[in-house]
Coordinates of N, CA, C and O in Angstrom, one line a residue:
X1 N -42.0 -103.6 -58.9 CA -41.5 -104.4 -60.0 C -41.6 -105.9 -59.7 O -42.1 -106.7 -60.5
X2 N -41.1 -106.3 -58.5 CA -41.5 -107.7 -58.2 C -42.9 -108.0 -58.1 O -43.2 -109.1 -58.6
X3 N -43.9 -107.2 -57.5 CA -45.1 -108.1 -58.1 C -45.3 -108.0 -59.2 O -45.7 -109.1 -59.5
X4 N -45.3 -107.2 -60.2 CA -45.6 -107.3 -61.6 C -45.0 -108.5 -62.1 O -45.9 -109.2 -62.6
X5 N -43.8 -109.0 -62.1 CA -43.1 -110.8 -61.9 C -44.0 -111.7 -61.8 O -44.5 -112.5 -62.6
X6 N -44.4 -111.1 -59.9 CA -44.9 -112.5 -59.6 C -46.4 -112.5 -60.2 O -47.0 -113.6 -60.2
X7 N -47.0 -111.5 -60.8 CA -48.3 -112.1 -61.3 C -48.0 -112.3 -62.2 O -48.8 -113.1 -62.7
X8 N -46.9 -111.9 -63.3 CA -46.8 -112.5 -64.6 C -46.7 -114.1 -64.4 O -47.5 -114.8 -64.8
X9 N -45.6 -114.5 -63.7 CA -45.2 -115.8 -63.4 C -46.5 -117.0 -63.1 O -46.6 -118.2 -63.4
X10 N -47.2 -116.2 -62.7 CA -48.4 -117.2 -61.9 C -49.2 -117.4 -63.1 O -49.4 -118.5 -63.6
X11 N -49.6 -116.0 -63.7 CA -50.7 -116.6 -64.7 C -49.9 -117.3 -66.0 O -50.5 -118.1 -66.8
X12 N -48.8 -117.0 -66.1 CA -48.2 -117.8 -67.2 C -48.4 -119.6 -66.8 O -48.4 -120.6 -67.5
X13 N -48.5 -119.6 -65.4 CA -48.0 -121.2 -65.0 C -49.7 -121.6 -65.5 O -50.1 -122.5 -66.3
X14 N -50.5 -120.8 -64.7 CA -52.2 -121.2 -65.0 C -52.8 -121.5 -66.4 O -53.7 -122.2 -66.8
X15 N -51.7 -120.7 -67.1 CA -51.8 -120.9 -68.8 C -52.1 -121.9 -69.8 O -52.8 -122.0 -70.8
X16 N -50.8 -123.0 -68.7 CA -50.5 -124.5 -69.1 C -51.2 -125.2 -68.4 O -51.7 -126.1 -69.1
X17 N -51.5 -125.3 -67.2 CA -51.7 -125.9 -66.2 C -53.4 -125.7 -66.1 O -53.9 -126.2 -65.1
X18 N -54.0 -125.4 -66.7 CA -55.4 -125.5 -66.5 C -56.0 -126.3 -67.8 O -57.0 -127.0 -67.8
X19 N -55.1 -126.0 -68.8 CA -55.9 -127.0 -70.2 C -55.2 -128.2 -69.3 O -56.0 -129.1 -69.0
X20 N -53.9 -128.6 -68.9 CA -53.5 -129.9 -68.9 C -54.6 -130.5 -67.2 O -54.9 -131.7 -67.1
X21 N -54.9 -129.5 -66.3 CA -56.4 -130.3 -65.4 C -57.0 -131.0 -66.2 O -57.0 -132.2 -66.2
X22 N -57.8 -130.1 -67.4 CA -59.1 -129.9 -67.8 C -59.0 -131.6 -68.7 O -59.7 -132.5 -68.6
X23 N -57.8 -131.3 -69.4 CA -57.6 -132.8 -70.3 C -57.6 -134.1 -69.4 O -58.3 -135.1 -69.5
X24 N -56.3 -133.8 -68.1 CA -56.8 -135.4 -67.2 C -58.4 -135.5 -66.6 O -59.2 -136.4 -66.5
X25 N -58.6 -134.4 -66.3 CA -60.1 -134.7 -65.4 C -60.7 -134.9 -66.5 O -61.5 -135.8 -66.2
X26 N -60.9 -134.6 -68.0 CA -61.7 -135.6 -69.1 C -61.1 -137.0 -69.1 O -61.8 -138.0 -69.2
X27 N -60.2 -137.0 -68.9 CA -59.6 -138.1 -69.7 C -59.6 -139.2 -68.9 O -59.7 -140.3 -69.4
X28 N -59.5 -139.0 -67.3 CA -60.2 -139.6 -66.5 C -61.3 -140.4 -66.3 O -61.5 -141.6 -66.1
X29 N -62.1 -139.1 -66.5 CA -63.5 -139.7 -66.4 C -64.1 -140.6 -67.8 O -65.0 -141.4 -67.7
X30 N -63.6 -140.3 -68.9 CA -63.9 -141.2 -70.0 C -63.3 -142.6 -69.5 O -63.9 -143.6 -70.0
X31 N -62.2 -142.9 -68.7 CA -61.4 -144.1 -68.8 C -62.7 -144.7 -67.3 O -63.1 -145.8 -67.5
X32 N -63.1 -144.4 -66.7 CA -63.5 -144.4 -65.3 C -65.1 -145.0 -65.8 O -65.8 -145.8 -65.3
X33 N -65.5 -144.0 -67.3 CA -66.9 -144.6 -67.8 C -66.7 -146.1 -68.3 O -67.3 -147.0 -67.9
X34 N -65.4 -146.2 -69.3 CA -65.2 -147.5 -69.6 C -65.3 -148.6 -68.8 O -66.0 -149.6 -69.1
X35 N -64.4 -148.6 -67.3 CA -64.2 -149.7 -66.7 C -65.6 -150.0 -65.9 O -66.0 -151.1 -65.7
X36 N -66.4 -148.6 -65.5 CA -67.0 -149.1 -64.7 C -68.0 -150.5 -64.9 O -68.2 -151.3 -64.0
X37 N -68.7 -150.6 -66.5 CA -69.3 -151.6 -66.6 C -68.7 -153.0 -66.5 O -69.2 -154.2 -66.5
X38 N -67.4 -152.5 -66.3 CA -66.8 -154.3 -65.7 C -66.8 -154.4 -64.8 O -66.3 -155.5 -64.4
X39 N -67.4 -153.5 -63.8 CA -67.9 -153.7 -61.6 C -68.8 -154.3 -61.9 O -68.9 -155.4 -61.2
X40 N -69.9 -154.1 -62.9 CA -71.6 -155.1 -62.8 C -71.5 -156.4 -62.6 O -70.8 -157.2 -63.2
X41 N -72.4 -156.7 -61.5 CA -72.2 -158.2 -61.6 C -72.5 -158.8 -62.4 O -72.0 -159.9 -62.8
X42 N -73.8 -158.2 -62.8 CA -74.8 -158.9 -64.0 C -73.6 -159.4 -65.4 O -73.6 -160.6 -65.9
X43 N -72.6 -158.2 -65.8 CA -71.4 -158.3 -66.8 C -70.6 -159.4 -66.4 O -70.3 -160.3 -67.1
X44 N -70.0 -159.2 -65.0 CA -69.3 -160.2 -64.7 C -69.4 -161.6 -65.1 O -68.7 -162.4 -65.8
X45 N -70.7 -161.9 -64.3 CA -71.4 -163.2 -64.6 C -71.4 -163.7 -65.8 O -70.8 -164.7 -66.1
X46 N -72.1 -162.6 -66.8 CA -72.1 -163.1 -68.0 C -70.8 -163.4 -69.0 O -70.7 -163.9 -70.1
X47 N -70.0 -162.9 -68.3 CA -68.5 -163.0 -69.0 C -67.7 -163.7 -68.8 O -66.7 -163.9 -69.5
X48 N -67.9 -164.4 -67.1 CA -67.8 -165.6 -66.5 C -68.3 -166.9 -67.2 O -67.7 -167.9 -66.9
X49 N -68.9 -166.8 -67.7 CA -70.1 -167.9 -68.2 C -69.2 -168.3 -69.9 O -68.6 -167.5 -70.6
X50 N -69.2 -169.3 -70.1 CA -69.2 -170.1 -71.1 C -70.2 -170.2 -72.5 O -70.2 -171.4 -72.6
X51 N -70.8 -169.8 -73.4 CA -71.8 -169.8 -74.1 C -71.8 -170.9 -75.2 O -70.8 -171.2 -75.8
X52 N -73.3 -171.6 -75.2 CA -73.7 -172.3 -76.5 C -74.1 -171.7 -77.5 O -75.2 -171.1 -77.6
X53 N -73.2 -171.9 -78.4 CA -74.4 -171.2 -79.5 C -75.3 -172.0 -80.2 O -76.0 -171.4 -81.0
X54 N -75.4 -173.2 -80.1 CA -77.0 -173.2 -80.7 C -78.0 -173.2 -79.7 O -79.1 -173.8 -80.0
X55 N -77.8 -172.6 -78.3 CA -78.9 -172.5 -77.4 C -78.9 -170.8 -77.7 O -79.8 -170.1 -77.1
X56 N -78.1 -170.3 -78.4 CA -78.1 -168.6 -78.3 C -79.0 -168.9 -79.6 O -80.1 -168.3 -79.7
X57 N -78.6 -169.8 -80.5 CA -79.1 -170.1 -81.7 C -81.2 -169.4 -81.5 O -81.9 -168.5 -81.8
X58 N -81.2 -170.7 -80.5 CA -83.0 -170.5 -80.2 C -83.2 -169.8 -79.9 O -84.4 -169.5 -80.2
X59 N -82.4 -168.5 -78.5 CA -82.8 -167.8 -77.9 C -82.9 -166.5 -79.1 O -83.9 -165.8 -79.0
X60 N -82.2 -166.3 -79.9 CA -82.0 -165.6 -81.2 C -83.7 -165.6 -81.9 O -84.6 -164.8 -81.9
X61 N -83.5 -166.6 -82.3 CA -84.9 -166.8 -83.0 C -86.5 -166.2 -82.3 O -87.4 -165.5 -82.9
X62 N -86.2 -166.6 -81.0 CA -87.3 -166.2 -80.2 C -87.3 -164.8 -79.5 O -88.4 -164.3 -79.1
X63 N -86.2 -164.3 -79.3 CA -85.8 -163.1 -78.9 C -85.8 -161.8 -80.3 O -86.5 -160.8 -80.5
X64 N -84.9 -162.2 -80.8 CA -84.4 -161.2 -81.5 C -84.8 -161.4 -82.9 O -85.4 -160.4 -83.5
X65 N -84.5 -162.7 -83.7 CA -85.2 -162.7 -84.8 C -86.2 -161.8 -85.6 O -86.0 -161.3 -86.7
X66 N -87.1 -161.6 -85.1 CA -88.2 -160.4 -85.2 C -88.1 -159.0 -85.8 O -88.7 -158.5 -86.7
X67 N -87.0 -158.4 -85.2 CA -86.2 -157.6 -85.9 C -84.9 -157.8 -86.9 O -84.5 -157.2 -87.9
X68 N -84.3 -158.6 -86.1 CA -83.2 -158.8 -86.7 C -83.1 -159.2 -88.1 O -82.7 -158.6 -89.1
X69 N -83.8 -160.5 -87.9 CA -83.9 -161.5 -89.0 C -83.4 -162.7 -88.6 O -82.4 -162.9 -88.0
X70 N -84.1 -163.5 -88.9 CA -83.7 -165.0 -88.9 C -82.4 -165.3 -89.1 O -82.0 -166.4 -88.6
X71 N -81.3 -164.4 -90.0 CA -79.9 -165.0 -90.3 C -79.3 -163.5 -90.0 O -78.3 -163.1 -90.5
X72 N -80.0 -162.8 -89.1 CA -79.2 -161.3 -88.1 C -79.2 -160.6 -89.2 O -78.7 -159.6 -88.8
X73 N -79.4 -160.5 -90.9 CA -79.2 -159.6 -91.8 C -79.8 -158.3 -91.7 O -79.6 -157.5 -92.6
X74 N -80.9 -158.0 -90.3 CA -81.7 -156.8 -90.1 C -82.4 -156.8 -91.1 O -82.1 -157.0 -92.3
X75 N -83.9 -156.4 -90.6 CA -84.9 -156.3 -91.0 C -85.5 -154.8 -90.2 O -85.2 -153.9 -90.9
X76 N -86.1 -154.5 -89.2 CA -86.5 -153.3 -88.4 C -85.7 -153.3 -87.8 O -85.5 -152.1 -87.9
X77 N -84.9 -153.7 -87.1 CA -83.5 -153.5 -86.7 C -82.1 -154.2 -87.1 O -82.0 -155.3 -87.6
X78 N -80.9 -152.9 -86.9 CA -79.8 -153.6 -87.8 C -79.6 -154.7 -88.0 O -80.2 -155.7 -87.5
X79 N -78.4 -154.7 -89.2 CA -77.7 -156.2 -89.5 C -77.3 -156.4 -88.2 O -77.4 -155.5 -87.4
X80 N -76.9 -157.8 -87.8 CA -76.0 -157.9 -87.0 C -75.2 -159.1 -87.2 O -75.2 -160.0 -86.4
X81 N -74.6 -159.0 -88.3 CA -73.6 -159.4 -89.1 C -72.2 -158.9 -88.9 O -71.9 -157.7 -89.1
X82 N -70.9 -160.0 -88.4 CA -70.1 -159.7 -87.9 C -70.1 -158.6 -86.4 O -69.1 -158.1 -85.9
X83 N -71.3 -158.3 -86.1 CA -71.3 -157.5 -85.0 C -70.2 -157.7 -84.0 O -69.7 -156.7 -83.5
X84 N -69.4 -159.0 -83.7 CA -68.7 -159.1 -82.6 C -67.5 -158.5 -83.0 O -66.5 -158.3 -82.3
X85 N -67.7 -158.0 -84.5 CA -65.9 -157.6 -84.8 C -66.0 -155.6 -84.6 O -65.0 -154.9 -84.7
X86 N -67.7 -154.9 -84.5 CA -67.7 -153.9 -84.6 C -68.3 -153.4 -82.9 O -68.5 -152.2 -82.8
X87 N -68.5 -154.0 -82.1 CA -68.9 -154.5 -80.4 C -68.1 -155.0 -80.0 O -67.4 -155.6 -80.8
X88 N -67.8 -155.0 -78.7 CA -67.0 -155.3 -77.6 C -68.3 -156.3 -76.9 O -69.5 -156.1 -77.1
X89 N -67.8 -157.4 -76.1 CA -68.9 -157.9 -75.3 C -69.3 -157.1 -74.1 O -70.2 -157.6 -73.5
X90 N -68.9 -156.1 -73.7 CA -69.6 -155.2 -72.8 C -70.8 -154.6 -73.8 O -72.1 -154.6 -73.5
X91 N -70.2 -153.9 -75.0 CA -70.8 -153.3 -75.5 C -72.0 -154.1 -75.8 O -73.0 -153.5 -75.5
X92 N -72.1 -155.2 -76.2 CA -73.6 -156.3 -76.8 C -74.4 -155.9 -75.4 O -75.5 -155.5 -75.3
X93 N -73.6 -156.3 -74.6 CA -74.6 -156.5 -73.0 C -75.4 -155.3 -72.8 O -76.6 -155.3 -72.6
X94 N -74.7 -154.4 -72.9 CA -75.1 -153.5 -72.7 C -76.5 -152.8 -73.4 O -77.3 -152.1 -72.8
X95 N -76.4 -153.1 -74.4 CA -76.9 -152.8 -75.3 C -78.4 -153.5 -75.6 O -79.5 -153.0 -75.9
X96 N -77.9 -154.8 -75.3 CA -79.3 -155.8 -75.3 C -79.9 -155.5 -74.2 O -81.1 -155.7 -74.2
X97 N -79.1 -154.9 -72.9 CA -80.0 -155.2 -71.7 C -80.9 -153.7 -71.3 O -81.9 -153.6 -70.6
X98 N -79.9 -152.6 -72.1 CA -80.7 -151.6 -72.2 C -81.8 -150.7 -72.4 O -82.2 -149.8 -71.7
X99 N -82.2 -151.3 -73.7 CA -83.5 -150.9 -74.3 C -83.4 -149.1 -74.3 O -84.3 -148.3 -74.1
X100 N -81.9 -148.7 -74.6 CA -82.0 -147.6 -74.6 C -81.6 -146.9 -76.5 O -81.0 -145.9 -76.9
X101 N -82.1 -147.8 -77.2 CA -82.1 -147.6 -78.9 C -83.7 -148.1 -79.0 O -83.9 -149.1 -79.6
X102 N -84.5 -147.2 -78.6 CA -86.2 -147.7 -79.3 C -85.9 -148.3 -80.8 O -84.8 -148.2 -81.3
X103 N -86.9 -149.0 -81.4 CA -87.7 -149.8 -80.6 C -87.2 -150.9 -79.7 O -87.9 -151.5 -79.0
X104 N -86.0 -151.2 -79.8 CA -85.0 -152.6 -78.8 C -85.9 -152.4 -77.6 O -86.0 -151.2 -77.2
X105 N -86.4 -153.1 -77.0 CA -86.5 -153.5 -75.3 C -85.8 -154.2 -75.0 O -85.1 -155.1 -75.5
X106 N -85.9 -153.7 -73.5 CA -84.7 -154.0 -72.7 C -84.8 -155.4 -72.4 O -85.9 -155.7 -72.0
X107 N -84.0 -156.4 -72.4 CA -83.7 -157.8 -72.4 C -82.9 -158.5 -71.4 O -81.7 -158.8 -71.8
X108 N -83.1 -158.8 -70.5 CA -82.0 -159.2 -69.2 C -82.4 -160.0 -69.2 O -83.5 -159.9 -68.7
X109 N -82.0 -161.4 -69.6 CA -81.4 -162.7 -69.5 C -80.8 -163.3 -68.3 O -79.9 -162.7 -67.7
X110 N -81.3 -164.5 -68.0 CA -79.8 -165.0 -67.2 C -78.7 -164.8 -67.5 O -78.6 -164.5 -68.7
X111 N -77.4 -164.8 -66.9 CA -75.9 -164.6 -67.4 C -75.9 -166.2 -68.1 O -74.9 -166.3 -68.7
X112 N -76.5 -167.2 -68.1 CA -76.3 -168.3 -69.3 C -76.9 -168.0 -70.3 O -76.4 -167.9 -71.4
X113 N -78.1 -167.8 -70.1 CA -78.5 -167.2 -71.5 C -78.0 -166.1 -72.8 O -78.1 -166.2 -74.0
X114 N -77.3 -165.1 -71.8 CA -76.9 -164.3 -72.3 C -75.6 -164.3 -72.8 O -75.2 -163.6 -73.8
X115 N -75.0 -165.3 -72.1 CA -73.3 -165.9 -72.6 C -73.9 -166.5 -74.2 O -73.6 -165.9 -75.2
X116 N -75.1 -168.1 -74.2 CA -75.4 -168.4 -75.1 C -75.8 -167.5 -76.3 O -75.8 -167.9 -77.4
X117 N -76.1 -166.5 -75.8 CA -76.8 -165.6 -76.9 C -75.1 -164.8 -77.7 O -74.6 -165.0 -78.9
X118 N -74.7 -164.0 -76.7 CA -73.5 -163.6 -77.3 C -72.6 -164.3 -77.9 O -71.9 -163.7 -78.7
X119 N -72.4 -166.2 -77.6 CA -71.6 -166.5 -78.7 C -72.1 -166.9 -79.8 O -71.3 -167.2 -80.7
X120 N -73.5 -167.1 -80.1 CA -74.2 -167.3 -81.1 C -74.1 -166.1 -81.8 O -73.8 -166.4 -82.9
X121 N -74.3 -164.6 -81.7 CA -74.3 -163.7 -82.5 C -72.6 -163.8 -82.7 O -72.4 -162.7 -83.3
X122 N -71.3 -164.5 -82.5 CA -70.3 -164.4 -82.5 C -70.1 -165.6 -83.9 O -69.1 -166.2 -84.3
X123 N -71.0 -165.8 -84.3 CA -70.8 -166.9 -85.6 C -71.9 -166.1 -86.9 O -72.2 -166.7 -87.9
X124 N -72.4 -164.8 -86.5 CA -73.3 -164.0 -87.5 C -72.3 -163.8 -88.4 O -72.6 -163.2 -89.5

């Protein structure tokens, strides 16, 4: 009669206790994806940095314009109109420097350039 207890007892505990692992070890690792892009130095730097926007202005034009458009309204690639209110500045960085949304190529800038670029798309 007592072990019949103790195995009830045990799997009842594994019951609760394996969804609530399963949710921190996700929930973990989602929070662990987030921060890591703030270890890069490349991010760092650039978030360190101060930006001009009318030097993002030109770098805009000559970089990105092409798809964008001349006033970011998207043309072959999205608007990017208010983008900074729907992006995080990890998220832009990331994103420009990735080239992982064909046709976008990947774009790695100096961290001034890149500061300049992001606060100019910060006035789209």
């Amino acid at each position: 009669m007592s072990l019949v207890n103790t195995v009830g007892a045990k799997s009842t505990v594994w019951r609760w206790l394996l969804p609530v692992l399963v949710v921190l070890l996700m929930g973990g690792g989602w929070m662990f994806s987030l921060l890591l892009p703030l270890q890069d130095p490349y991010i760092q730097a650039v978030r360190a940095t101060v930006g001009d926007p009318s030097r993002g202005e030109q770098i805009f034009i000559l970089n990105c314009a092409g798809c964008h458009g001349i006033d970011g309204k998207g043309e072959v690639g999205p608007s990017l109109v208010q983008i900074s209110h729907r992006r995080s500045q990890v998220q832009l960085i990331q994103q420009i420097i990735s080239g992982n949304t064909p046709p976008m190529p990947k774009f790695q800038a100096q961290p001034q350039d890149m500061a300049d670029l992001l606060s100019y798309l910060k006035t789209l």
